[in-house]
PDB file of C-alpha atoms in Angstrom:
ATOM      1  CA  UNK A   1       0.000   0.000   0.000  1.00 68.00           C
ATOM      2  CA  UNK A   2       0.741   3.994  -0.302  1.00 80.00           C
ATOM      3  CA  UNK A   3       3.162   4.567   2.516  1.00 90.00           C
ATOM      4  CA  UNK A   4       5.583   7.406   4.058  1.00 95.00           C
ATOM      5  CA  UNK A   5       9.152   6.733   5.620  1.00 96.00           C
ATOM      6  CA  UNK A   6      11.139   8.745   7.668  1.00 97.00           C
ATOM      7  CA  UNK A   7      14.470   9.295   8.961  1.00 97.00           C
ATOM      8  CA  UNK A   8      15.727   9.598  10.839  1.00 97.00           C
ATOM      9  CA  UNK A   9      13.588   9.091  14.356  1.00 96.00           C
ATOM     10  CA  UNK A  10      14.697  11.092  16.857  1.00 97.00           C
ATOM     11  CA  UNK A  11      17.782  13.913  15.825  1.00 98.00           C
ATOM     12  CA  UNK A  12      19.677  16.088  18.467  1.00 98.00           C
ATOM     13  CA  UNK A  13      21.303  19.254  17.294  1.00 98.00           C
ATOM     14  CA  UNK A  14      23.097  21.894  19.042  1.00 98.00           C
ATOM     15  CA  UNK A  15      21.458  25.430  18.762  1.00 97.00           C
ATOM     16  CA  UNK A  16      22.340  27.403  16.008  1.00 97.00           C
ATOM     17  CA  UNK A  17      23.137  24.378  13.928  1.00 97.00           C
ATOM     18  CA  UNK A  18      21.432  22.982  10.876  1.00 98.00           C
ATOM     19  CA  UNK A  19      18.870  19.931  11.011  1.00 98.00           C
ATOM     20  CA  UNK A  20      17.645  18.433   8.073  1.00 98.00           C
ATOM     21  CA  UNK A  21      14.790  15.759   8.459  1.00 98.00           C
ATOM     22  CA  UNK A  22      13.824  13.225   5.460  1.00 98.00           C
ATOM     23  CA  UNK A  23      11.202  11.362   3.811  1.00 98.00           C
ATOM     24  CA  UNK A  24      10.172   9.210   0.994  1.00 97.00           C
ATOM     25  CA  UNK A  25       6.759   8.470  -0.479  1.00 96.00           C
ATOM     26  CA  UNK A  26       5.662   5.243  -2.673  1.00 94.00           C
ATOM     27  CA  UNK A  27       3.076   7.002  -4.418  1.00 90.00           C
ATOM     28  CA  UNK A  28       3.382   8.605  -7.450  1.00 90.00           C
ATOM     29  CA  UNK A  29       0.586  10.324  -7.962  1.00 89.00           C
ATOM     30  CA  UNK A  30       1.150  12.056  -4.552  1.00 91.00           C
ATOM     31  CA  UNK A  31       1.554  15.807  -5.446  1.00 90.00           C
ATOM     32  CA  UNK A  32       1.180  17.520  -2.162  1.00 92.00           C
ATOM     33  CA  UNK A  33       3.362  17.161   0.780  1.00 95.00           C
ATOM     34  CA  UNK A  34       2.594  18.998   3.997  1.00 95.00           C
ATOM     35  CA  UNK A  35       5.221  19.446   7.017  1.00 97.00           C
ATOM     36  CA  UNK A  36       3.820  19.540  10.512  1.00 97.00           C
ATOM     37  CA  UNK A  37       5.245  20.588  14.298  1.00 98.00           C
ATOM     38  CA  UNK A  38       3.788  18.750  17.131  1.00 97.00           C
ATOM     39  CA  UNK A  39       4.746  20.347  20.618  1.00 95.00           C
ATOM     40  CA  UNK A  40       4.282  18.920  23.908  1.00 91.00           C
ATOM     41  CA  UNK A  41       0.301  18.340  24.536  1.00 87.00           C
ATOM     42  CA  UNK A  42      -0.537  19.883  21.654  1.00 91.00           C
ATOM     43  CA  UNK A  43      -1.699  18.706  18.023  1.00 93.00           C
ATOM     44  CA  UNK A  44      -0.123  19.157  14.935  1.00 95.00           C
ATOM     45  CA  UNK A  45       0.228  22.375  13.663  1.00 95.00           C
ATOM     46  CA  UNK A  46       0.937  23.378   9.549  1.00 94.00           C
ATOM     47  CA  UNK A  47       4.855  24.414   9.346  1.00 96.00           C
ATOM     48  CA  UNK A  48       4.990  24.408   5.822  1.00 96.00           C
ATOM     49  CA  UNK A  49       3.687  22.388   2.767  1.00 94.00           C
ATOM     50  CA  UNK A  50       4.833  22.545  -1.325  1.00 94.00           C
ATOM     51  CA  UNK A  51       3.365  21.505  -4.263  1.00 91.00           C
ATOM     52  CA  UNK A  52       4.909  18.592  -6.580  1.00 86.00           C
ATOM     53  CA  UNK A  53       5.024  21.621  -9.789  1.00 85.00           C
ATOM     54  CA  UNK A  54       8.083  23.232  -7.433  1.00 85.00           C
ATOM     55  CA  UNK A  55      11.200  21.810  -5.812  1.00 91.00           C
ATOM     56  CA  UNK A  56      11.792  24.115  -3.135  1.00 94.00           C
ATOM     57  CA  UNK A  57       9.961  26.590  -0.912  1.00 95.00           C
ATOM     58  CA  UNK A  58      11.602  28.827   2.012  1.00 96.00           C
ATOM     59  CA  UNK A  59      10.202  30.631   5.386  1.00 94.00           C
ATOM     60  CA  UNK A  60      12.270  32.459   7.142  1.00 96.00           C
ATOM     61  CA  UNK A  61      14.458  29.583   8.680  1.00 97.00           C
ATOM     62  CA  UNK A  62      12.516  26.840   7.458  1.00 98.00           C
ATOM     63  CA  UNK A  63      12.855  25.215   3.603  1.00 98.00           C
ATOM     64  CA  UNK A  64      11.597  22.073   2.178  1.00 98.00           C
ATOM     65  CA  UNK A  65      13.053  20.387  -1.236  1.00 97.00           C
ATOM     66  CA  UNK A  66      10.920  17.972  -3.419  1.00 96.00           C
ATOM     67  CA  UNK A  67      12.769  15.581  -5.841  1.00 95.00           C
ATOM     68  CA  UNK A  68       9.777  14.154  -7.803  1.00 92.00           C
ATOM     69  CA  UNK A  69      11.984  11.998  -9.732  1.00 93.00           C
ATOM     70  CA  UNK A  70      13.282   9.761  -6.636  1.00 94.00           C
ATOM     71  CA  UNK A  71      10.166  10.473  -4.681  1.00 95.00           C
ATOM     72  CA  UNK A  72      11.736  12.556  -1.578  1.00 96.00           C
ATOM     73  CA  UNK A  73      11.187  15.643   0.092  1.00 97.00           C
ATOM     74  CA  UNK A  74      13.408  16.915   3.011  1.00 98.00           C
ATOM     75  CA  UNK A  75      12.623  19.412   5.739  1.00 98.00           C
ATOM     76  CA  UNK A  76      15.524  21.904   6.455  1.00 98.00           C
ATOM     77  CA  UNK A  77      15.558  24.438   9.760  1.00 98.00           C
ATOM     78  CA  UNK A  78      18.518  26.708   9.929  1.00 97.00           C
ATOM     79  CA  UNK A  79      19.813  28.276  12.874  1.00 97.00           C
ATOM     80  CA  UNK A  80      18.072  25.848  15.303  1.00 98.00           C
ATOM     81  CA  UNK A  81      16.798  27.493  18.461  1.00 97.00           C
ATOM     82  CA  UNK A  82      15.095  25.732  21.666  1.00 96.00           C
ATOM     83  CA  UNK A  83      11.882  26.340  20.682  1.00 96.00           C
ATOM     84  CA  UNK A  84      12.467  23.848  17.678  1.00 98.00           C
ATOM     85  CA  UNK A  85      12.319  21.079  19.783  1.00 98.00           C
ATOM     86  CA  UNK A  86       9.438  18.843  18.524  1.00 98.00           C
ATOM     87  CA  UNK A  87       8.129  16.043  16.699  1.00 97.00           C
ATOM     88  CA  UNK A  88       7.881  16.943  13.041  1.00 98.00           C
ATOM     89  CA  UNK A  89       5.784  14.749  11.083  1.00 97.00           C
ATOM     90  CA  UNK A  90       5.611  14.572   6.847  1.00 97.00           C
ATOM     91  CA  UNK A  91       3.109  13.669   4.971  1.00 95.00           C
ATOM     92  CA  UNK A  92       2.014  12.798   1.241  1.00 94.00           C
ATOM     93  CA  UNK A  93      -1.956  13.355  -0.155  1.00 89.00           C
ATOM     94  CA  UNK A  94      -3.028  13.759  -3.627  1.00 82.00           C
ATOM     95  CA  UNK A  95      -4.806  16.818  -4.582  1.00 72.00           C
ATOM     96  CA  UNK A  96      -7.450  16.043  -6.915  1.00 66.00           C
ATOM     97  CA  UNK A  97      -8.702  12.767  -5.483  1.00 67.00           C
ATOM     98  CA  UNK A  98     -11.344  15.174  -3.478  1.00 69.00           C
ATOM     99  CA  UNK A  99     -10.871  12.853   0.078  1.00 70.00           C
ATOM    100  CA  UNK A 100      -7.752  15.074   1.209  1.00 80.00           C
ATOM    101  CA  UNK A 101      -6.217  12.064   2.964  1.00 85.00           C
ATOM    102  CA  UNK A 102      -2.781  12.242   4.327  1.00 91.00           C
ATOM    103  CA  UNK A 103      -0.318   9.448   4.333  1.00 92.00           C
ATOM    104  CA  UNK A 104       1.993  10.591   7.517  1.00 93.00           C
ATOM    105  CA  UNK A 105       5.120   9.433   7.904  1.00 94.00           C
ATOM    106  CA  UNK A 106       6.206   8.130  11.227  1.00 94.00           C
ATOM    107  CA  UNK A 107       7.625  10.977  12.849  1.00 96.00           C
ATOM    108  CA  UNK A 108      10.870  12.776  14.386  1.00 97.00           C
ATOM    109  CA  UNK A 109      11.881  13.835  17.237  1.00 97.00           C
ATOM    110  CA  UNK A 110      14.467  16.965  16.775  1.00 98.00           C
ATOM    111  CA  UNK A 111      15.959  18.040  20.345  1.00 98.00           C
ATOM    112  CA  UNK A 112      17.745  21.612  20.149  1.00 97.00           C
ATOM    113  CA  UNK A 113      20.505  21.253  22.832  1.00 95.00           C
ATOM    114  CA  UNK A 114      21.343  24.896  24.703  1.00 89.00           C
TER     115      UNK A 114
ATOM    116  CA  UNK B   1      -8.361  31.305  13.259  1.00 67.00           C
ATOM    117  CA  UNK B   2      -9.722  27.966  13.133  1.00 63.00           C
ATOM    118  CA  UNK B   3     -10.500  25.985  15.771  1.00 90.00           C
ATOM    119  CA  UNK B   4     -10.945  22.453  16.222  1.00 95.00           C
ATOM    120  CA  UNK B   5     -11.986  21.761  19.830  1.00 95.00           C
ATOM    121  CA  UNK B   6     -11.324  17.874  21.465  1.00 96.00           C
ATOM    122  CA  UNK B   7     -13.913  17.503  24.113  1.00 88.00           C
ATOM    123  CA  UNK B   8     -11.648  15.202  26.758  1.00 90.00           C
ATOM    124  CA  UNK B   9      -7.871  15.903  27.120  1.00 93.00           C
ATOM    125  CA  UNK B  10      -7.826  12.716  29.168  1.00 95.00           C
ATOM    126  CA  UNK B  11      -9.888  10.010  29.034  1.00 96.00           C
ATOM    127  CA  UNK B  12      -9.759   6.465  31.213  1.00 97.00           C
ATOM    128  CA  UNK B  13     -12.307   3.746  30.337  1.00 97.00           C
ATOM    129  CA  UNK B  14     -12.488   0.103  31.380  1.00 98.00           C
ATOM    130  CA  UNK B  15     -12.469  -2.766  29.256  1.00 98.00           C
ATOM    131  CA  UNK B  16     -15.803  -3.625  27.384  1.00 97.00           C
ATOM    132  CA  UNK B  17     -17.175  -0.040  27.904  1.00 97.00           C
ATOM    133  CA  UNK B  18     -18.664   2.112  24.988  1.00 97.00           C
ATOM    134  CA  UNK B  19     -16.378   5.418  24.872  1.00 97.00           C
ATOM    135  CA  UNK B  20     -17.193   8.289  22.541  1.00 97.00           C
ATOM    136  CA  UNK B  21     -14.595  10.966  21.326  1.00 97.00           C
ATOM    137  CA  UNK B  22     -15.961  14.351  20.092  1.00 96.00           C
ATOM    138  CA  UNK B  23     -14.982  16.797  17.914  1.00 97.00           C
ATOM    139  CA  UNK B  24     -16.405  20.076  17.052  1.00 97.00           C
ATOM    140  CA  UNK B  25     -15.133  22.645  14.377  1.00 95.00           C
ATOM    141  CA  UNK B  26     -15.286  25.855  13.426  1.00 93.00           C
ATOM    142  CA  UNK B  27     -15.103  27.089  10.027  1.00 87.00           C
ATOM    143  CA  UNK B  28     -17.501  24.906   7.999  1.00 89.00           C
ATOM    144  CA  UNK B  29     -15.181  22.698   6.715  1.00 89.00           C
ATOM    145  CA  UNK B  30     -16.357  19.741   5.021  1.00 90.00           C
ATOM    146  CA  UNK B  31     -13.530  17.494   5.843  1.00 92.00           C
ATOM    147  CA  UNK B  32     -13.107  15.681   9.196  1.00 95.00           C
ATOM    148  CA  UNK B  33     -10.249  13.120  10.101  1.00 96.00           C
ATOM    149  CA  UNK B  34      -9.557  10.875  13.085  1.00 97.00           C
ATOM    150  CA  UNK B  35      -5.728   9.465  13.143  1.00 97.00           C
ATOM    151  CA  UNK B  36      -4.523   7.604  15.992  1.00 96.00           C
ATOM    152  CA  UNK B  37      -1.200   8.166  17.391  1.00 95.00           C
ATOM    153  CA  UNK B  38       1.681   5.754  18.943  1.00 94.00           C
ATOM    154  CA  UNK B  39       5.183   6.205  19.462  1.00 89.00           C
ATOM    155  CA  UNK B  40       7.180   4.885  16.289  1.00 87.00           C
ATOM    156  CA  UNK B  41       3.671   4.691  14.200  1.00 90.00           C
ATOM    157  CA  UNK B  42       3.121   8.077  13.493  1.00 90.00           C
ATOM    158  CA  UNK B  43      -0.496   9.125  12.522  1.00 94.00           C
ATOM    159  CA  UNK B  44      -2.653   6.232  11.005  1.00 93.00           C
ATOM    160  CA  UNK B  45      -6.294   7.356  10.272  1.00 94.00           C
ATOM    161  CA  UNK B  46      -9.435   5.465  11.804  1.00 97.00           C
ATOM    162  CA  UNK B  47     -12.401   7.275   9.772  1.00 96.00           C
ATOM    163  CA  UNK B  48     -12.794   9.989   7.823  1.00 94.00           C
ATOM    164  CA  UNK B  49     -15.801  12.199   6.484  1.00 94.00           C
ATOM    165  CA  UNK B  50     -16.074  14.672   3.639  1.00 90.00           C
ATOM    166  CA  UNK B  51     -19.534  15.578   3.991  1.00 88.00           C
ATOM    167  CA  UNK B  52     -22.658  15.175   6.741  1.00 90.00           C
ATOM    168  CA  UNK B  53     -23.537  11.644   7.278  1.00 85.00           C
ATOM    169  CA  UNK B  54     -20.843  10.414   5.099  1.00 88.00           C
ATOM    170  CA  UNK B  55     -17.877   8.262   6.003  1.00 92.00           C
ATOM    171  CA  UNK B  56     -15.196   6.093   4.924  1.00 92.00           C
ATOM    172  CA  UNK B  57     -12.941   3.982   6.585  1.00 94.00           C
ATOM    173  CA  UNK B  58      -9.430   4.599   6.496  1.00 92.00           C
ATOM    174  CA  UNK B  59      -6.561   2.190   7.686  1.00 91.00           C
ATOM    175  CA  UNK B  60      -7.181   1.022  11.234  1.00 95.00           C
ATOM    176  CA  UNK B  61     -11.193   1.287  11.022  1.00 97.00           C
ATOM    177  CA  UNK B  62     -11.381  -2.339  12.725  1.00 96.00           C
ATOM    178  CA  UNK B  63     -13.227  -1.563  16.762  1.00 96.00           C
ATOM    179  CA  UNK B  64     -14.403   1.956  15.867  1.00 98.00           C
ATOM    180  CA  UNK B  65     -17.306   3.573  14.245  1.00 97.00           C
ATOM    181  CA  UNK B  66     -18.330   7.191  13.368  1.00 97.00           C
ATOM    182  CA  UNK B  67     -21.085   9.747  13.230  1.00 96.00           C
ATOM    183  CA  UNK B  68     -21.578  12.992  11.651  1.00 95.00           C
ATOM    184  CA  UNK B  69     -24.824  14.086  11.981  1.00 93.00           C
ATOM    185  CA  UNK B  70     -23.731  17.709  11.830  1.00 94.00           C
ATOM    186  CA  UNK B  71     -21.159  19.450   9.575  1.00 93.00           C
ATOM    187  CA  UNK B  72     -19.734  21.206  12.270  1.00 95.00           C
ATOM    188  CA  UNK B  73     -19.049  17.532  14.773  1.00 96.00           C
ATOM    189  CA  UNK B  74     -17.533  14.319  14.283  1.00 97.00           C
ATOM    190  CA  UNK B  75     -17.471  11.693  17.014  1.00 97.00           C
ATOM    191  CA  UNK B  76     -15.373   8.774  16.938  1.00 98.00           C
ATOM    192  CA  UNK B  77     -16.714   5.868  18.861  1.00 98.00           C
ATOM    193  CA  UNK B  78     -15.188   2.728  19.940  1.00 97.00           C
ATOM    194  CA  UNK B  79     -17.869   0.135  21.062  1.00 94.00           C
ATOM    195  CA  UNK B  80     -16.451  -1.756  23.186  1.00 97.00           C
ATOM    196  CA  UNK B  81     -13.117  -0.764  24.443  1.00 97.00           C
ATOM    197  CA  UNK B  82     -10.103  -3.145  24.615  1.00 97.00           C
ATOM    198  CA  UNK B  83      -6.639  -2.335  25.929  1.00 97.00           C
ATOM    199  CA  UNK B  84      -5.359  -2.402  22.638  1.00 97.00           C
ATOM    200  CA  UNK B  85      -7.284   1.175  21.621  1.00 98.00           C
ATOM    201  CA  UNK B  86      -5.229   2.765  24.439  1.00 98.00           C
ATOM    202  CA  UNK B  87      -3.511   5.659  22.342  1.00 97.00           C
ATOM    203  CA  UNK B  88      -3.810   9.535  21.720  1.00 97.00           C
ATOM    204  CA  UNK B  89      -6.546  10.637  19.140  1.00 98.00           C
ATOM    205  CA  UNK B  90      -6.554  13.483  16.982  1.00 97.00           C
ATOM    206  CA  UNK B  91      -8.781  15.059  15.279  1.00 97.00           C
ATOM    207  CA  UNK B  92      -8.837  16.988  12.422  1.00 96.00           C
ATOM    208  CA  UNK B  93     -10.632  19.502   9.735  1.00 94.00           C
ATOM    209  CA  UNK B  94      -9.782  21.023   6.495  1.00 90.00           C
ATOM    210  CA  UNK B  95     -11.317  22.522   3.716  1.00 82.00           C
ATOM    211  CA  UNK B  96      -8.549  21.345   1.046  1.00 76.00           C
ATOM    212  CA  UNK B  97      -5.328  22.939   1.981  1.00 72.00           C
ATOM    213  CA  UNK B  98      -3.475  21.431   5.178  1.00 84.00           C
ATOM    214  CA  UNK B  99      -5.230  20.154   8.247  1.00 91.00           C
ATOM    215  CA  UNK B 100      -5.900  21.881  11.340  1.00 93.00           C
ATOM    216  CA  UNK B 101      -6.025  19.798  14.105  1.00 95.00           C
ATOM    217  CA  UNK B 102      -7.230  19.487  17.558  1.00 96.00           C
ATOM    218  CA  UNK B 103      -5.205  19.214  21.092  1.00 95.00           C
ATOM    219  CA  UNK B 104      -6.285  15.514  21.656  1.00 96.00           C
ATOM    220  CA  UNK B 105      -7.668  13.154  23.346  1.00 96.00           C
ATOM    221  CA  UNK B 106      -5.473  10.327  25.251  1.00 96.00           C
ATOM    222  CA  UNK B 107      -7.408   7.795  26.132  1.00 97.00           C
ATOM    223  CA  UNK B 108      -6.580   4.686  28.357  1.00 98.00           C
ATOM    224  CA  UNK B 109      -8.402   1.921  28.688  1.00 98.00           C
ATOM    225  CA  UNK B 110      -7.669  -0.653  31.735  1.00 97.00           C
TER     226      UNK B 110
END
């Protein structure tokens, strides 16, 4: 079946470094790939997202790259800070099949070290 | 902003008991989700709904059902708890671009 992996699990960083999170999706008609920051006690919250028709979008210290061809996309924070510390989760849908279901990958754990 | 409002933070049931989750939203959204989460599984989705008394199953639908008799609540109900549906539940709403979700639910059953 359609599935999502990522790496790596859990990722400690000191702050100010770079941390780069990846994943991989089996379906190719997936086309939209949504990034999400889970917090302690708190849901999910939209980080960023990008479209298969670009390969990279950029806020402020956070970037993600698509490579459509080998089916990954990568989540990239600069200049880590405390308040980074998460889980980030990925996730693969396609537009256009009018459910708007989300195939999540398992999830990472990032730890910004002080 | 939208909101998408779990009813229980915590929830403990016993064994065998009917348990049901709600979830209220918002912003009219047509779209309701509810994933499961546990450590090293990520987010698998129980049962989703993309209109009012509509539903689908989605990959762990096995012990639950659903119910959307309003566009604006989903409930997620398990009908007869077992120790195995001991897990955090999310909920969640969109109208086609990105999810919002709610705070959760963590539910243990014993």
């Amino acid at each position: 079946g359609e599935n999502v992996e990522q790496h790596p699990s859990t990722l400690s960083v000191q702050e100010g470094d770079s941390a780069v999170i990846k994943c991989t999706y089996s379906d190719s008609a997936s086309n939209y790939f949504p990034w999400y920051k889970q917090e302690l006690g708190k849901g999910p919250q939209l980080i960023i997202d990008i479209r298969s028709n670009v390969g990279e979008k950029k806020d402020q210290r956070i970037a993600v790259t698509l490579n459509k061809t080998a089916k990954h996309f990568s989540l990239h924070i600069t200049e880590t800070q405390p308040e980074d510390s998460a889980v980030y989760f990925c996730a693969a849908s396609y537009e256009g099949s009018g459910t708007y279901k989300y195939i999540f990958g398992t999830g990472t754990r990032l730890k910004v070290l002080a | 902003d939208v909101k998408v409002t779990q009813s229980s933070r915590y929830l403990v049931k016993r064994t065998g008991e009917k348990v049901f989750l709600e979830c209220v939203q918002d912003m009219d959204h047509e779209n309701m989700f509810w994933y499961r989460q546990d450590p090293g599984l990520g987010l698998r989705l129980i049962y989703f709904s993309y209109d009012v008394k509509m539903k689908e199953k989605g990959d762990i639908p096995e012990g639950y059902s659903v119910s959307r008799e309003k566009k604006e609540r989903f409930s997620l109900i398990l009908e007869s708890a077992s120790t195995n549906q001991t897990s955090m539940y999310l909920c969640a709403s969109t109208f086609g671009y990105g999810y919002t979700f709610g705070s959760g639910t963590r539910l243990t059953v014993v």
